[in-house]
């Protein structure tokens, strides 16, 4: 038994474990209550192997099914693994980690991400989406790097926390359309010159907290391709995909 494990009963007595979202008592620290857990939207069913867009019920769950949009405009990445779909509950967790300084949420969120990553041959590097140094100084940390670090512990894959760098500060992308986001991020992300040797020929999991339009991840992928990586997949905690949310029927929506 580790020293921390021996102290857990005392810690639980002094600081009773509670759900980080609603404050209800839970069995142990770092977990959600059943009600909040049930409000998360988890991607299920047959999905596009590239973008995770739902393909409908009754389809053969083949691993290489691709949706029409991806066939018409193939993405730069080789696949997306999202722990949840972006809704009010996952948004609350993302904002608490990102802006609320609740860094203790990172291990729980990474534990939800890890099972979504498929078993792939060879070694994969975990590279977080970078923040500009000014934003890190202001916030104190990069939430994507925290998630990548926890994923490295859970999967045993190698963490390259500084594989990418932000070469210029950019304003918030909120409210911008896809083209405007792409223009704002043009030239803002680059491979770290000191990590080119590790990136060349590598397979990379690009780690982010939330994926919205894909503008940020595309900018990262372009930078990684310049560094000579072989393949890029995206691992995120939450994915904005409204059509997938519409297809999920919650238990309370199902009539007896």
Tab-separated table of C-alpha atoms in Angstrom:
chain	number	residue	atom	x	y	z
A	1	UNK	CA	0.000	0.000	0.000
A	2	UNK	CA	1.364	3.407	-0.986
A	3	UNK	CA	1.568	6.252	1.479
A	4	UNK	CA	-1.156	8.153	-0.384
A	5	UNK	CA	-3.453	5.128	-0.360
A	6	UNK	CA	-2.927	4.760	3.384
A	7	UNK	CA	-3.923	8.393	3.876
A	8	UNK	CA	-7.052	8.247	1.704
A	9	UNK	CA	-9.467	7.363	4.573
A	10	UNK	CA	-8.263	10.454	6.454
A	11	UNK	CA	-8.494	12.625	3.328
A	12	UNK	CA	-12.014	11.337	2.623
A	13	UNK	CA	-13.030	12.116	6.210
A	14	UNK	CA	-11.661	15.669	6.137
A	15	UNK	CA	-12.654	16.346	2.514
A	16	UNK	CA	-15.600	14.046	1.667
A	17	UNK	CA	-15.574	13.132	-2.041
A	18	UNK	CA	-18.164	15.040	-4.023
A	19	UNK	CA	-19.197	15.286	-7.642
A	20	UNK	CA	-17.179	18.116	-9.237
A	21	UNK	CA	-20.252	19.318	-11.151
A	22	UNK	CA	-23.154	19.253	-8.707
A	23	UNK	CA	-21.492	18.686	-5.332
A	24	UNK	CA	-23.404	15.520	-4.482
A	25	UNK	CA	-21.527	12.857	-2.453
A	26	UNK	CA	-19.730	10.212	-4.531
A	27	UNK	CA	-17.878	7.020	-3.677
A	28	UNK	CA	-14.390	8.409	-4.245
A	29	UNK	CA	-12.552	11.516	-5.333
A	30	UNK	CA	-12.250	12.117	-9.053
A	31	UNK	CA	-15.622	10.760	-10.141
A	32	UNK	CA	-19.038	12.035	-11.190
A	33	UNK	CA	-22.316	11.198	-9.506
A	34	UNK	CA	-24.699	8.911	-11.390
A	35	UNK	CA	-27.000	11.774	-12.368
A	36	UNK	CA	-24.209	13.895	-13.893
A	37	UNK	CA	-22.633	10.836	-15.499
A	38	UNK	CA	-25.965	10.072	-17.140
A	39	UNK	CA	-26.071	13.559	-18.636
A	40	UNK	CA	-22.881	13.027	-20.619
A	41	UNK	CA	-23.377	12.178	-24.289
A	42	UNK	CA	-21.051	9.348	-25.305
A	43	UNK	CA	-20.612	8.507	-29.011
A	44	UNK	CA	-22.212	5.136	-29.695
A	45	UNK	CA	-23.388	3.029	-32.616
A	46	UNK	CA	-21.941	2.898	-36.096
A	47	UNK	CA	-19.857	5.974	-36.884
A	48	UNK	CA	-17.624	7.223	-39.663
A	49	UNK	CA	-14.141	5.853	-39.093
A	50	UNK	CA	-12.629	9.243	-39.897
A	51	UNK	CA	-14.811	11.935	-38.336
A	52	UNK	CA	-17.006	9.959	-35.867
A	53	UNK	CA	-20.197	11.235	-37.529
A	54	UNK	CA	-23.096	8.800	-36.829
A	55	UNK	CA	-24.062	6.683	-39.844
A	56	UNK	CA	-27.382	5.344	-38.630
A	57	UNK	CA	-28.758	2.194	-37.066
A	58	UNK	CA	-28.758	-1.269	-38.576
A	59	UNK	CA	-25.464	-0.875	-40.446
A	60	UNK	CA	-22.687	-3.415	-40.363
A	61	UNK	CA	-20.234	-2.033	-37.806
A	62	UNK	CA	-17.217	-2.313	-40.077
A	63	UNK	CA	-14.115	-0.465	-38.940
A	64	UNK	CA	-13.566	1.324	-42.250
A	65	UNK	CA	-16.967	2.895	-42.966
A	66	UNK	CA	-16.624	6.487	-44.194
A	67	UNK	CA	-19.384	9.105	-44.361
A	68	UNK	CA	-20.265	11.049	-47.525
A	69	UNK	CA	-18.700	14.371	-46.382
A	70	UNK	CA	-15.370	12.660	-45.657
A	71	UNK	CA	-15.460	10.913	-49.035
A	72	UNK	CA	-16.161	14.231	-50.760
A	73	UNK	CA	-13.466	16.099	-48.804
A	74	UNK	CA	-11.083	13.659	-47.066
A	75	UNK	CA	-9.788	15.062	-43.766
A	76	UNK	CA	-6.105	15.599	-43.106
A	77	UNK	CA	-6.226	13.287	-40.090
A	78	UNK	CA	-6.625	9.501	-39.920
A	79	UNK	CA	-9.416	9.460	-37.349
A	80	UNK	CA	-10.979	11.097	-34.295
A	81	UNK	CA	-11.439	9.540	-30.855
A	82	UNK	CA	-13.720	11.629	-28.618
A	83	UNK	CA	-14.714	10.625	-25.105
A	84	UNK	CA	-17.945	12.639	-25.211
A	85	UNK	CA	-20.024	14.830	-27.448
A	86	UNK	CA	-20.114	18.495	-26.518
A	87	UNK	CA	-23.219	19.255	-24.485
A	88	UNK	CA	-23.983	21.220	-21.328
A	89	UNK	CA	-22.394	18.627	-19.041
A	90	UNK	CA	-19.167	18.081	-20.968
A	91	UNK	CA	-18.959	21.852	-21.510
A	92	UNK	CA	-19.081	22.390	-17.741
A	93	UNK	CA	-16.164	19.978	-17.265
A	94	UNK	CA	-14.129	21.560	-20.073
A	95	UNK	CA	-14.665	25.095	-18.739
A	96	UNK	CA	-13.871	24.028	-15.172
A	97	UNK	CA	-10.563	22.552	-16.341
A	98	UNK	CA	-9.759	25.283	-18.849
A	99	UNK	CA	-10.761	28.456	-17.037
A	100	UNK	CA	-11.720	27.359	-13.528
A	101	UNK	CA	-8.255	26.061	-12.607
A	102	UNK	CA	-9.776	22.694	-11.706
A	103	UNK	CA	-6.693	20.782	-12.862
A	104	UNK	CA	-7.724	17.858	-10.671
A	105	UNK	CA	-10.333	17.046	-13.338
A	106	UNK	CA	-7.652	16.106	-15.880
A	107	UNK	CA	-7.082	12.521	-14.615
A	108	UNK	CA	-10.818	11.729	-14.682
A	109	UNK	CA	-11.286	13.236	-18.141
A	110	UNK	CA	-8.246	11.380	-19.480
A	111	UNK	CA	-9.583	8.104	-18.031
A	112	UNK	CA	-12.716	8.669	-20.104
A	113	UNK	CA	-10.628	9.382	-23.216
A	114	UNK	CA	-8.245	6.431	-22.960
A	115	UNK	CA	-10.744	3.629	-23.763
A	116	UNK	CA	-11.808	5.481	-26.920
A	117	UNK	CA	-8.323	5.245	-28.401
A	118	UNK	CA	-8.181	2.142	-30.634
A	119	UNK	CA	-5.387	-0.380	-30.278
A	120	UNK	CA	-2.964	0.556	-33.050
A	121	UNK	CA	0.272	-1.065	-34.136
A	122	UNK	CA	3.584	0.581	-33.358
A	123	UNK	CA	4.553	3.464	-31.120
A	124	UNK	CA	2.425	6.596	-31.006
A	125	UNK	CA	3.432	9.983	-29.690
A	126	UNK	CA	0.982	12.040	-27.633
A	127	UNK	CA	1.312	15.690	-28.689
A	128	UNK	CA	-0.967	18.315	-27.097
A	129	UNK	CA	-2.414	21.282	-28.964
A	130	UNK	CA	-0.100	24.133	-27.889
A	131	UNK	CA	-0.924	27.411	-26.185
A	132	UNK	CA	0.976	30.626	-26.721
A	133	UNK	CA	3.408	31.378	-23.911
A	134	UNK	CA	1.474	34.512	-22.932
A	135	UNK	CA	-1.669	32.469	-22.400
A	136	UNK	CA	0.223	29.863	-20.408
A	137	UNK	CA	1.679	32.602	-18.208
A	138	UNK	CA	-1.814	34.000	-17.643
A	139	UNK	CA	-3.567	30.670	-17.088
A	140	UNK	CA	-0.670	28.835	-15.499
A	141	UNK	CA	-0.994	25.651	-17.540
A	142	UNK	CA	-2.056	24.129	-20.850
A	143	UNK	CA	-5.158	22.011	-20.288
A	144	UNK	CA	-4.444	19.896	-23.387
A	145	UNK	CA	-0.965	19.135	-22.064
A	146	UNK	CA	-2.469	18.011	-18.749
A	147	UNK	CA	-4.789	15.630	-20.589
A	148	UNK	CA	-1.937	14.347	-22.774
A	149	UNK	CA	0.174	13.678	-19.693
A	150	UNK	CA	-2.599	11.674	-18.051
A	151	UNK	CA	-3.208	9.774	-21.304
A	152	UNK	CA	0.478	8.872	-21.401
A	153	UNK	CA	0.152	7.351	-17.924
A	154	UNK	CA	-2.980	5.434	-18.910
A	155	UNK	CA	-1.764	4.116	-22.272
A	156	UNK	CA	1.982	3.829	-21.853
A	157	UNK	CA	2.525	5.866	-25.014
A	158	UNK	CA	5.265	8.488	-25.142
A	159	UNK	CA	4.418	12.100	-24.316
A	160	UNK	CA	5.972	14.856	-26.424
A	161	UNK	CA	4.559	17.811	-24.557
A	162	UNK	CA	6.414	20.447	-26.604
A	163	UNK	CA	6.192	18.877	-30.057
A	164	UNK	CA	4.254	21.904	-31.318
A	165	UNK	CA	4.565	25.582	-30.449
A	166	UNK	CA	2.370	28.654	-30.922
A	167	UNK	CA	4.472	31.154	-32.822
A	168	UNK	CA	2.016	34.018	-32.399
A	169	UNK	CA	-0.800	34.908	-30.051
A	170	UNK	CA	-4.285	34.658	-31.529
A	171	UNK	CA	-7.612	36.044	-30.279
A	172	UNK	CA	-10.465	33.832	-29.186
A	173	UNK	CA	-12.046	31.925	-32.059
A	174	UNK	CA	-15.526	32.096	-30.555
A	175	UNK	CA	-18.109	33.501	-32.966
A	176	UNK	CA	-15.896	33.092	-36.039
A	177	UNK	CA	-16.898	30.906	-38.976
A	178	UNK	CA	-14.687	28.142	-40.353
A	179	UNK	CA	-12.872	30.327	-42.892
A	180	UNK	CA	-12.269	33.117	-40.388
A	181	UNK	CA	-10.879	30.625	-37.866
A	182	UNK	CA	-8.520	29.203	-40.496
A	183	UNK	CA	-7.289	32.715	-41.416
A	184	UNK	CA	-6.721	33.590	-37.767
A	185	UNK	CA	-4.676	30.437	-37.174
A	186	UNK	CA	-2.662	30.638	-40.393
A	187	UNK	CA	1.010	30.445	-39.434
A	188	UNK	CA	0.233	30.481	-35.706
A	189	UNK	CA	1.318	26.887	-35.000
A	190	UNK	CA	4.620	25.270	-35.961
A	191	UNK	CA	6.677	22.199	-35.111
A	192	UNK	CA	9.204	22.737	-32.344
A	193	UNK	CA	12.610	22.951	-34.056
A	194	UNK	CA	14.137	21.044	-31.165
A	195	UNK	CA	11.737	18.127	-31.612
A	196	UNK	CA	11.984	17.557	-35.364
A	197	UNK	CA	13.994	14.384	-34.861
A	198	UNK	CA	11.280	12.859	-32.666
A	199	UNK	CA	8.457	13.934	-34.991
A	200	UNK	CA	9.906	12.795	-38.328
A	201	UNK	CA	8.253	9.544	-39.388
A	202	UNK	CA	6.260	9.281	-36.134
A	203	UNK	CA	2.619	8.389	-35.623
A	204	UNK	CA	0.943	11.103	-33.545
A	205	UNK	CA	-2.125	11.378	-31.362
A	206	UNK	CA	-2.954	15.100	-31.304
A	207	UNK	CA	-4.581	15.759	-27.907
A	208	UNK	CA	-7.091	18.542	-27.223
A	209	UNK	CA	-9.795	19.234	-24.667
A	210	UNK	CA	-12.548	20.060	-27.153
A	211	UNK	CA	-12.754	19.936	-30.948
A	212	UNK	CA	-15.144	22.427	-32.536
A	213	UNK	CA	-14.819	23.339	-36.215
A	214	UNK	CA	-11.480	21.587	-36.629
A	215	UNK	CA	-9.595	24.793	-37.519
A	216	UNK	CA	-7.133	24.448	-34.640
A	217	UNK	CA	-6.519	20.752	-35.222
A	218	UNK	CA	-6.041	21.367	-38.964
A	219	UNK	CA	-3.431	24.025	-38.192
A	220	UNK	CA	-1.675	21.544	-35.915
A	221	UNK	CA	-1.833	18.781	-38.531
A	222	UNK	CA	-0.328	21.071	-41.181
A	223	UNK	CA	2.545	21.834	-38.797
A	224	UNK	CA	3.034	18.143	-37.979
A	225	UNK	CA	3.056	17.241	-41.685
A	226	UNK	CA	5.771	19.839	-42.239
A	227	UNK	CA	7.770	18.017	-39.571
A	228	UNK	CA	7.399	14.771	-41.524
A	229	UNK	CA	5.049	12.804	-39.284
A	230	UNK	CA	3.635	9.638	-40.838
A	231	UNK	CA	0.072	9.763	-39.468
A	232	UNK	CA	-2.048	11.981	-37.242
A	233	UNK	CA	-5.111	11.028	-35.226
A	234	UNK	CA	-7.058	13.308	-32.895
A	235	UNK	CA	-7.907	12.486	-29.283
A	236	UNK	CA	-10.236	14.898	-27.506
A	237	UNK	CA	-12.453	14.903	-24.458
A	238	UNK	CA	-15.429	16.540	-26.179
A	239	UNK	CA	-16.420	16.848	-29.820
A	240	UNK	CA	-18.881	19.386	-31.197
A	241	UNK	CA	-21.135	17.325	-33.462
A	242	UNK	CA	-24.724	18.487	-33.234
A	243	UNK	CA	-26.123	15.848	-35.587
A	244	UNK	CA	-24.745	13.141	-33.309
A	245	UNK	CA	-26.335	14.764	-30.271
A	246	UNK	CA	-29.682	14.844	-32.037
A	247	UNK	CA	-29.447	11.097	-32.665
A	248	UNK	CA	-28.916	10.201	-29.008
A	249	UNK	CA	-32.024	9.322	-27.055
A	250	UNK	CA	-31.653	9.880	-23.339
A	251	UNK	CA	-33.291	7.455	-20.897
A	252	UNK	CA	-35.713	10.154	-19.760
A	253	UNK	CA	-36.792	10.646	-23.387
A	254	UNK	CA	-37.794	7.002	-23.848
A	255	UNK	CA	-41.435	6.350	-22.994
A	256	UNK	CA	-42.392	3.076	-21.364
